Amino acid sequence: MALVNIKIEGFPYMVDDSLTVLQACRKCGYNIPSLCSFKDGKCSVASCRVCLVRVDGVKDLVASCVYPVRDGLSIHITDPDAVIARRTSVELLLSNHNRSCQECYKNGDCELLEVAHLVMARPHFYGGSQTPSTYDKVAPSIIRDTSKCILCGRCVEACKEAHGIGILGFENRGFDTIVGPSGNRSFADSPCLQCGQCINVCPTSALMEHSQIDRLDEAMAQGKKIIVQVAPAVRAAIGEEFGLPIGTPCTGKMVAALHRLGFYRVFDTNFGADLTIMEEASELLERLTHKTGPIPMITSCSPGWINYCEYFYPELIPNLSTSKSPQAMMGAIIKSYYAQKNNIDPKDIFVVSIMPCTAKKYEVSRLQLVNDDLPNCDISITTRELARLIRRAGIDWKKLPDEEFDNDLIGDYTGAGVIFGVTGGVMEAAIRTAYHVLTGEEMEPIVLTPCRGLDGVKEATVKINGTVLNIAMASGMKNAKPLLEDIKNGTSKYHFVEIMCCPGGCINGGGQPYVKHVFLPNEEDEILDTYIEKRAKVLYHEDENRPIRRSHLNPQIKKLYDDFLGHPLSEKAEELLHTSYDANREKYPNLK
Ligand code: FES
């Protein structure tokens, strides 16, 4: 890497020679728009042509997202041909776009609309026929509307980059080109993980979460007792929806907003996370000491990972912990213990989970997550959907006070529960409790440093009372694959493995607030490089400040076992808190 001298609009700058023209311009304070490039402003397709600029000595305009800087390069963004070309590119995209902007789900967040304003696109300038479109709303988590797609390919890249399975691709040719699962199938008829990483980068509403707000409205109208539970990663990101900087902790205001939305009770899913740790840590120790299941045991709280395992590694299902996810445990306990103690008919309860994740929408529909003919959770909505609800209710975020979660009987939580939202957090929380179970003492220091950080794969060796535990953590299925291959081949050295579907864990889930890629502000490539880290810090900070940081010390969890469940892995706990998986899931059903 070396510094080179360039000029932008005649002004001299020194930039890194590894940059593209787009990246260099942004670093120097010029916001060239981009629709197909995302994240760091580098691109592999250069398909949208909204980033065209003039470079001295080059005959044609160049796509700045792929054109490298070099010493002496002179760049003109305001070159008249470049200005017109960028506008034409956008107008052509708009000519084949379903412009029902008023009722569009992405209104307010649409990057295409933003670019159209910027280049001063003329209304309906190019006409003509439109590519036949597909509207797929069969899958529980993701809706695809190709009438909104601009063929930028960000979703194709994001899916490949995170998971390496290429669910999305370009279909057909020329004017008939569309993006979707192979054969233009529904997401429901393909081995899509439902993680929503594609939604996070889509510049329009071609890909959206499958909203369940209408079902919530129905339940409200029916007078159900609606109990809401909120996952840890939501509080680390919801503020972004209301203009706060990335990494602003918002627990108190979020709870206050939920109280004002008319929910019967507002509980923290972290109580469910503490319960998951109790069951999962006990299960691990049982496997290690009494050989009750294969080693390594693999965590099971990430529904995108469960989808991946069922579709691509069904032979590893016995390695999965049978413990339900915190969301499902929470729902099961609300509809059993909580209902019983409060004399409520579980049929009158409607459990809503608020999750950073679109795959949780799929999870609530799993037939294995039902007790007494009632689903553990009724619906799951994303962080983004929660923000919509808050706005719809006319709540002024700035004026909200800080309030506490309800914690009558259930809902109290520890720092261990909070860190579930970040890669390595489940492992760290589980080891805190496993240490106690094995030694009768508390682990000191409490922080397990090798579990921290956003590397795609992390590993460590932990010694507890002479027992050596080799542990590994991976997020993103592309990162997890080598670990899974080793387990499959019998060559894995690990005893316990944590796997999270989304890179970085739930804080980077497919239901989190959009981070706009179209204009990354200047020097702030870091914003995208570090937004996951900033959200993670919110959770680690909350862990540090909780009065109790170990799941087994949660007094309400202890009472739950004393009064209702007996002990971890008891018959009742197995019935309510454990699940099974589907080893025969077809990758392409309905296509025989
Ligand atoms: Fe450069 Fe799309 S062609 S951002």
XYZ file of C-alpha atoms and ligand atoms in Angstrom:
596
model
C 0.000 0.000 0.000
C 1.310 3.448 -0.915
C -0.046 6.948 -1.124
C -0.696 8.471 -4.552
C -1.528 12.000 -5.672
C -4.866 12.468 -7.390
C -7.064 15.420 -8.297
C -10.811 15.658 -7.852
C -12.443 18.559 -9.679
C -8.944 20.025 -9.968
C -8.216 19.898 -6.215
C -5.212 17.837 -5.066
C -5.557 14.914 -2.637
C -3.348 12.073 -1.425
C -5.037 8.701 -1.139
C -4.217 5.084 -0.694
C -3.417 3.340 -3.982
C -5.585 0.335 -3.047
C -8.776 2.381 -3.375
C -11.271 2.592 -6.193
C -12.181 6.027 -7.528
C -15.495 5.764 -5.659
C -13.777 5.000 -2.355
C -11.172 7.712 -2.879
C -13.813 10.327 -3.710
C -15.822 9.443 -0.612
C -12.745 9.641 1.558
C -12.054 13.097 0.156
C -15.600 14.326 0.769
C -17.432 13.672 -2.510
C -20.480 11.460 -2.300
C -20.832 9.651 -5.595
C -23.944 7.477 -5.436
C -23.780 3.705 -5.830
C -26.536 1.170 -6.078
C -24.839 -2.085 -6.952
C -21.752 -1.610 -4.799
C -22.279 -1.932 -1.078
C -20.411 -2.091 2.183
C -16.959 -0.703 1.480
C -17.679 0.830 -1.941
C -15.969 -1.953 -3.880
C -17.960 -3.792 -6.480
C -17.731 -6.915 -8.570
C -20.577 -6.346 -11.029
C -20.674 -2.612 -11.885
C -24.172 -3.052 -13.216
C -26.087 0.049 -12.114
C -23.897 2.739 -13.744
C -25.012 5.436 -11.322
C -21.411 6.026 -10.268
C -20.038 7.103 -13.659
C -17.359 9.827 -13.671
C -14.899 11.305 -16.145
C -11.199 10.509 -15.743
C -8.698 12.559 -17.784
C -7.076 10.561 -20.562
C -9.820 7.903 -20.689
C -12.144 8.099 -23.681
C -15.309 6.781 -22.044
C -16.830 7.544 -18.678
C -15.694 5.050 -16.027
C -17.642 3.179 -13.341
C -15.942 4.642 -10.271
C -16.799 1.620 -8.102
C -14.409 -0.593 -10.068
C -11.882 1.884 -11.457
C -8.660 1.940 -9.401
C -6.860 5.154 -8.476
C -3.296 5.687 -9.630
C -0.754 8.448 -9.288
C -1.700 11.548 -11.275
C -5.356 10.536 -11.839
C -7.653 13.489 -12.395
C -11.347 12.839 -11.693
C -14.360 14.926 -12.732
C -17.690 14.200 -11.087
C -19.329 17.321 -12.500
C -18.270 16.654 -16.092
C -21.484 17.414 -18.078
C -21.473 14.010 -19.809
C -21.046 12.240 -16.461
C -23.889 14.225 -14.869
C -26.232 13.321 -17.739
C -25.074 9.687 -17.827
C -25.731 9.190 -14.111
C -29.194 10.697 -14.525
C -29.909 8.513 -17.571
C -28.826 5.378 -15.702
C -31.308 6.149 -12.923
C -34.101 7.101 -15.320
C -33.673 3.805 -17.151
C -33.842 1.907 -13.861
C -37.012 3.814 -12.984
C -38.571 3.039 -16.373
C -38.699 -0.646 -15.424
C -39.580 -0.066 -11.763
C -42.929 -0.387 -10.044
C -43.255 3.181 -8.834
C -45.967 2.667 -6.236
C -43.843 4.658 -3.830
C -46.655 5.941 -1.595
C -47.593 2.529 -0.281
C -44.148 0.981 -0.653
C -42.814 -0.774 2.439
C -39.426 0.835 1.875
C -40.758 4.390 1.644
C -38.388 6.499 3.713
C -35.555 3.999 3.369
C -35.417 3.535 -0.415
C -31.936 4.064 -1.779
C -33.196 4.225 -5.386
C -35.508 7.105 -4.499
C -32.662 8.870 -2.767
C -30.425 8.536 -5.822
C -33.277 9.621 -8.119
C -33.556 12.868 -6.140
C -29.820 13.344 -6.177
C -29.373 13.010 -9.939
C -32.572 15.021 -10.553
C -34.271 12.234 -12.482
C -37.114 13.553 -14.666
C -40.539 12.063 -13.964
C -41.495 9.112 -16.175
C -38.875 10.143 -18.716
C -38.532 6.756 -20.365
C -41.648 4.668 -20.915
C -42.281 1.282 -22.488
C -43.222 -2.168 -21.268
C -41.994 -3.665 -17.986
C -40.367 -7.008 -17.250
C -42.996 -9.570 -16.077
C -42.705 -9.752 -12.302
C -42.953 -12.305 -9.499
C -44.414 -11.604 -6.064
C -43.463 -14.361 -3.613
C -44.947 -14.171 -0.140
C -45.097 -17.883 0.595
C -42.026 -18.093 2.837
C -42.644 -17.103 6.458
C -39.681 -14.732 6.666
C -39.000 -13.078 3.312
C -41.125 -11.504 0.581
C -39.703 -11.047 -2.930
C -41.212 -8.543 -5.340
C -39.280 -8.459 -8.595
C -41.281 -5.437 -9.836
C -39.158 -3.451 -7.390
C -35.852 -5.114 -8.271
C -33.188 -3.065 -10.073
C -30.893 -6.062 -10.703
C -28.080 -4.519 -8.691
C -27.003 -7.955 -7.440
C -26.241 -6.836 -3.862
C -28.447 -9.640 -2.478
C -26.680 -12.239 -4.618
C -23.317 -11.075 -3.263
C -24.477 -10.789 0.355
C -25.908 -14.317 0.383
C -22.770 -15.751 -1.222
C -20.463 -13.800 1.047
C -22.222 -14.790 4.274
C -23.134 -18.384 3.571
C -21.465 -19.527 0.369
C -24.565 -21.398 -0.769
C -25.743 -19.053 -3.520
C -29.486 -19.220 -2.956
C -29.977 -16.114 -5.078
C -28.827 -15.609 -8.640
C -29.696 -13.943 -11.933
C -32.285 -15.821 -13.991
C -33.087 -15.462 -17.701
C -31.416 -12.991 -20.027
C -31.731 -9.464 -21.328
C -35.030 -7.708 -20.661
C -36.393 -10.850 -18.920
C -33.612 -10.988 -16.328
C -34.787 -11.324 -12.737
C -33.082 -12.143 -9.425
C -34.340 -14.971 -7.275
C -33.826 -18.524 -6.086
C -32.930 -20.926 -8.851
C -35.789 -21.557 -11.305
C -37.626 -18.498 -9.945
C -38.877 -20.724 -7.109
C -40.348 -19.389 -3.942
C -37.943 -18.963 -1.015
C -40.154 -21.556 0.637
C -39.238 -24.082 -2.058
C -35.500 -23.577 -1.810
C -32.933 -24.198 0.934
C -32.953 -20.519 1.894
C -31.913 -19.977 5.515
C -34.433 -17.112 5.887
C -31.709 -15.057 7.584
C -32.523 -11.812 5.759
C -28.938 -10.747 5.027
C -30.210 -10.148 1.473
C -32.936 -7.834 2.812
C -30.369 -5.779 4.700
C -28.572 -4.791 1.508
C -31.508 -4.504 -0.935
C -31.701 -0.840 -2.001
C -35.444 -1.042 -2.729
C -38.292 -3.217 -1.456
C -37.590 -6.082 -3.821
C -36.737 -8.081 -0.693
C -38.572 -7.438 2.565
C -39.316 -9.183 5.792
C -42.701 -10.909 5.823
C -44.393 -8.494 8.174
C -46.719 -9.915 10.825
C -48.031 -6.590 12.080
C -51.481 -7.415 10.674
C -51.614 -10.510 12.905
C -50.688 -8.392 15.894
C -53.473 -5.945 15.005
C -55.925 -8.858 14.782
C -54.892 -10.179 18.204
C -55.274 -6.682 19.679
C -58.758 -6.408 18.164
C -59.683 -9.801 19.644
C -58.715 -8.580 23.104
C -56.007 -11.209 23.611
C -53.559 -10.813 26.454
C -50.566 -9.898 24.318
C -47.250 -10.568 25.980
C -44.186 -9.259 24.264
C -40.620 -10.472 24.682
C -37.598 -8.630 23.289
C -34.248 -10.104 22.271
C -31.032 -8.411 23.455
C -29.795 -7.229 20.041
C -32.935 -5.127 19.477
C -32.005 -2.584 22.180
C -28.563 -2.209 20.647
C -29.953 -1.026 17.300
C -33.506 0.351 17.614
C -32.183 3.873 18.258
C -30.775 3.945 14.714
C -34.382 3.971 13.461
C -34.907 7.238 15.309
C -31.749 8.987 14.111
C -29.454 8.069 17.007
C -25.844 7.110 16.274
C -25.029 3.438 15.800
C -24.177 1.914 19.169
C -26.596 3.965 21.290
C -28.042 1.839 24.112
C -31.834 2.159 24.139
C -33.158 -0.427 26.606
C -35.140 2.004 28.778
C -36.763 3.979 25.961
C -37.571 0.813 24.044
C -39.346 -0.652 27.063
C -41.220 2.629 27.606
C -42.385 2.556 23.973
C -43.569 -1.050 24.350
C -45.537 -0.142 27.478
C -47.256 2.584 25.459
C -48.116 0.227 22.595
C -50.656 -1.563 24.754
C -48.948 -4.876 25.517
C -50.188 -6.763 28.556
C -46.645 -7.505 29.729
C -43.210 -6.512 28.400
C -40.611 -9.154 29.171
C -36.974 -9.543 28.273
C -36.072 -12.619 26.206
C -32.891 -12.647 28.258
C -34.822 -14.527 30.930
C -35.300 -17.219 28.256
C -31.586 -16.957 27.446
C -30.706 -17.631 31.084
C -32.984 -20.645 30.987
C -31.395 -21.842 27.744
C -27.994 -21.665 29.437
C -29.226 -23.757 32.372
C -30.509 -26.480 30.072
C -27.730 -26.297 27.489
C -24.862 -26.276 29.998
C -26.458 -29.252 31.816
C -26.898 -31.062 28.516
C -23.243 -30.498 27.628
C -22.053 -31.809 30.971
C -24.331 -34.855 30.635
C -22.890 -35.584 27.215
C -19.353 -35.200 28.528
C -19.790 -37.253 31.676
C -22.446 -39.830 30.760
C -21.985 -39.981 26.973
C -25.664 -39.207 26.397
C -25.006 -37.674 22.998
C -22.286 -36.981 20.473
C -19.500 -34.492 21.047
C -19.020 -31.747 20.044
C -22.390 -30.471 21.072
C -23.473 -27.578 18.861
C -25.659 -24.687 19.991
C -29.160 -24.452 18.570
C -30.493 -20.966 19.252
C -29.922 -19.521 15.777
C -32.807 -20.548 13.497
C -30.883 -19.729 10.310
C -28.185 -22.148 11.463
C -30.829 -24.778 12.246
C -32.139 -24.381 8.689
C -28.620 -24.782 7.338
C -27.986 -27.864 9.455
C -31.260 -29.518 8.471
C -30.744 -28.809 4.764
C -26.998 -29.307 4.367
C -25.731 -31.331 7.356
C -28.624 -33.538 8.535
C -26.050 -36.107 9.706
C -24.980 -33.579 12.376
C -28.464 -33.219 13.886
C -27.526 -35.533 16.800
C -24.779 -33.030 17.647
C -27.283 -30.197 17.994
C -28.276 -29.263 21.507
C -31.925 -30.178 21.982
C -32.452 -27.034 24.053
C -34.977 -24.699 22.476
C -33.939 -21.167 21.614
C -34.503 -18.430 24.231
C -37.459 -17.163 22.173
C -39.184 -20.541 22.240
C -38.329 -21.276 25.895
C -39.713 -17.909 26.900
C -42.954 -18.573 25.008
C -43.299 -22.066 26.475
C -42.843 -20.754 30.018
C -45.261 -17.843 29.490
C -47.985 -20.231 28.303
C -47.404 -22.763 31.091
C -45.839 -21.537 34.354
C -46.728 -17.862 33.998
C -50.280 -18.602 32.816
C -50.832 -21.116 35.611
C -49.523 -18.838 38.372
C -51.662 -15.954 37.112
C -54.798 -17.976 36.429
C -54.829 -17.151 32.746
C -56.067 -19.567 30.112
C -53.026 -20.044 27.818
C -55.405 -19.888 24.858
C -56.044 -16.237 25.707
C -52.349 -15.407 25.580
C -50.717 -14.193 22.388
C -46.914 -14.164 22.557
C -45.083 -11.709 20.322
C -41.341 -11.840 20.074
C -39.339 -8.872 18.854
C -36.198 -10.123 17.234
C -33.260 -8.779 15.216
C -33.826 -11.738 12.964
C -36.126 -12.659 10.090
C -35.508 -16.403 10.512
C -37.288 -16.216 13.886
C -40.495 -15.734 11.881
C -39.823 -19.144 10.409
C -38.918 -20.531 13.834
C -42.269 -19.613 15.401
C -43.992 -21.657 12.697
C -42.007 -24.849 13.448
C -44.268 -27.720 14.415
C -41.622 -28.895 16.905
C -42.142 -25.708 18.921
C -45.657 -26.446 20.112
C -46.856 -27.522 23.565
C -50.432 -28.500 24.393
C -51.428 -27.657 20.832
C -50.318 -24.058 21.251
C -47.300 -22.575 19.488
C -44.690 -21.403 21.976
C -44.709 -17.995 20.264
C -47.487 -16.721 18.052
C -45.648 -14.212 15.928
C -42.212 -12.701 15.619
C -41.565 -9.180 14.403
C -38.261 -7.520 13.590
C -36.526 -4.476 15.065
C -37.588 -2.582 11.939
C -41.229 -3.602 12.395
C -41.109 -2.457 16.014
C -39.898 0.956 14.831
C -42.853 1.115 12.421
C -45.254 0.327 15.258
C -43.734 3.065 17.408
C -44.011 5.590 14.588
C -47.577 4.503 13.750
C -48.568 5.103 17.356
C -47.285 8.672 17.137
C -44.791 8.124 19.918
C -42.024 10.716 20.052
C -38.912 8.675 20.756
C -36.978 11.641 22.150
C -39.605 12.281 24.793
C -39.784 8.716 26.074
C -38.585 8.142 29.639
C -36.409 5.165 30.579
C -38.490 2.331 31.990
C -37.722 -1.164 33.306
C -38.894 -4.465 31.842
C -41.778 -6.098 33.709
C -40.506 -8.860 35.946
C -43.371 -10.320 37.849
C -42.428 -13.977 38.242
C -40.416 -14.050 35.019
C -38.393 -11.484 33.114
C -35.477 -10.801 35.443
C -32.242 -11.433 33.580
C -28.494 -11.592 33.955
C -25.572 -10.235 31.958
C -25.045 -13.732 30.589
C -28.432 -13.529 28.853
C -27.623 -10.151 27.326
C -24.490 -11.284 25.488
C -26.443 -13.957 23.574
C -26.888 -11.258 20.942
C -23.293 -11.305 19.765
C -21.107 -14.047 18.301
C -19.334 -15.910 21.127
C -21.872 -14.727 23.702
C -23.761 -17.990 24.067
C -20.479 -19.814 24.574
C -19.236 -17.326 27.162
C -22.537 -17.444 29.039
C -22.614 -21.258 28.958
C -19.044 -21.568 30.235
C -19.827 -19.255 33.181
C -22.515 -21.701 34.267
C -20.716 -24.936 33.290
C -17.779 -23.801 35.432
C -20.077 -23.401 38.415
C -21.742 -26.775 37.894
C -18.376 -28.555 37.643
C -16.587 -26.775 40.482
C -19.264 -25.320 42.748
C -17.378 -22.040 42.432
C -17.722 -18.987 40.224
C -15.433 -18.467 37.244
C -12.999 -15.573 37.707
C -12.367 -13.443 35.803
C -15.889 -13.579 34.462
C -15.000 -12.401 30.951
C -13.774 -15.128 28.620
C -11.694 -13.024 26.244
C -11.274 -15.601 23.418
C -15.065 -15.577 22.990
C -15.034 -11.868 22.225
C -14.438 -10.139 18.908
C -15.998 -10.420 15.498
C -13.693 -12.899 13.785
C -15.650 -15.367 11.659
C -14.137 -18.275 13.602
C -12.774 -18.194 17.153
C -11.482 -20.991 19.317
C -10.132 -21.546 22.816
C -9.221 -24.172 25.356
C -10.811 -23.839 28.779
C -9.626 -25.845 31.783
C -12.216 -26.438 34.476
C -11.151 -28.529 37.439
C -8.920 -30.731 35.334
C -11.534 -31.029 32.567
C -10.237 -29.629 29.308
C -12.854 -28.134 27.005
C -11.966 -27.237 23.444
C -14.463 -24.720 22.205
C -15.102 -22.989 18.883
C -17.427 -20.277 17.684
C -18.375 -19.414 14.114
C -20.764 -16.945 12.550
C -21.815 -16.970 8.902
C -22.264 -20.396 7.342
C -19.272 -19.925 5.061
C -17.123 -19.621 8.187
C -18.868 -22.525 9.905
C -18.472 -24.965 7.015
C -14.857 -26.087 7.696
C -15.764 -26.760 11.353
C -18.788 -28.770 10.254
C -16.750 -30.757 7.735
C -14.301 -31.695 10.506
C -17.140 -32.810 12.759
C -18.660 -34.827 9.924
C -15.317 -36.494 9.190
C -14.694 -37.296 12.844
C -11.591 -35.101 12.972
C -12.914 -32.280 15.144
C -11.032 -31.602 18.375
C -13.852 -29.552 19.861
C -16.231 -30.392 22.683
C -18.623 -27.483 22.316
C -19.283 -25.348 19.250
C -21.382 -22.209 18.972
C -22.780 -21.401 15.549
C -24.648 -18.241 14.587
C -26.116 -17.818 11.140
C -25.551 -14.105 10.623
C -21.969 -12.809 10.469
C -21.276 -11.213 13.858
C -24.365 -12.792 15.430
C -27.826 -11.381 16.127
C -26.657 -7.763 16.315
C -26.178 -8.057 12.549
C -29.433 -9.944 12.012
C -31.579 -9.595 8.921
C -34.273 -7.679 10.821
C -32.069 -4.906 12.160
C -32.284 -1.275 10.998
C -30.997 -0.679 7.503
C -27.508 0.682 7.184
C -27.706 2.611 3.935
C -25.003 1.698 1.478
C -25.768 4.248 -1.188
C -23.728 7.071 0.302
C -21.247 6.110 2.905
C -20.210 9.348 4.481
C -16.650 10.287 3.665
C -14.119 8.975 6.102
C -16.750 6.679 7.549
C -16.069 3.488 5.717
C -15.539 2.648 9.359
C -19.223 3.092 10.002
C -19.877 -0.011 8.009
C -16.765 -1.810 9.146
C -17.537 -1.158 12.765
C -21.307 -0.938 13.075
C -21.487 -4.529 14.254
C -18.774 -3.802 16.794
C -20.579 -0.697 18.031
C -23.799 -2.622 18.537
C -21.848 -5.408 20.282
C -20.396 -2.913 22.742
C -23.908 -1.982 23.868
C -24.483 -5.574 24.933
C -21.107 -6.018 26.616
C -21.680 -2.766 28.471
C -25.080 -3.947 29.698
C -23.522 -7.246 30.810
C -20.890 -5.362 32.814
C -23.559 -3.325 34.526
C -26.059 -6.029 35.418
C -26.044 -6.788 39.138
C -26.004 -10.515 38.335
C -24.000 -11.818 35.391
C -24.378 -15.585 35.651
C -27.521 -17.379 34.512
C -27.537 -19.874 37.412
C -27.707 -16.963 39.877
C -30.880 -15.469 38.384
C -33.298 -15.664 41.355
C -36.376 -16.044 39.147
C -34.736 -18.903 37.254
C -33.973 -20.619 40.577
C -37.595 -20.146 41.649
C -38.852 -21.479 38.323
C -36.898 -24.696 38.905
C -37.917 -24.902 42.568
C -41.624 -24.274 41.970
C -42.256 -25.780 38.586
C -39.544 -27.508 36.575
C -37.673 -29.369 39.310
C -34.196 -29.310 37.862
C -32.488 -28.872 34.487
C -33.265 -31.756 32.130
C -36.165 -32.917 34.352
C -39.119 -34.561 32.630
C -41.044 -31.298 32.689
C -38.043 -29.354 31.415
C -37.591 -31.864 28.578
C -41.250 -31.513 27.646
C -41.319 -27.723 27.645
C -37.774 -26.644 26.917
C -36.345 -29.192 24.510
C -37.082 -29.863 20.871
C -36.263 -32.047 17.901
C -35.126 -31.432 14.344
C -36.010 -32.598 10.870
C -33.377 -34.781 9.212
C -35.496 -35.250 6.087
C -36.063 -31.720 5.014
C -36.173 -31.430 1.250
C -34.119 -28.696 -0.322
C -36.557 -28.345 -3.212
C -39.978 -29.573 -2.060
C -43.048 -29.514 -4.312
C -40.899 -30.071 -7.344
C -41.200 -33.782 -7.970
Fe -20.766 1.478 -9.808
Fe -23.184 0.397 -9.654
S -21.865 0.542 -11.395
S -22.095 1.429 -8.119
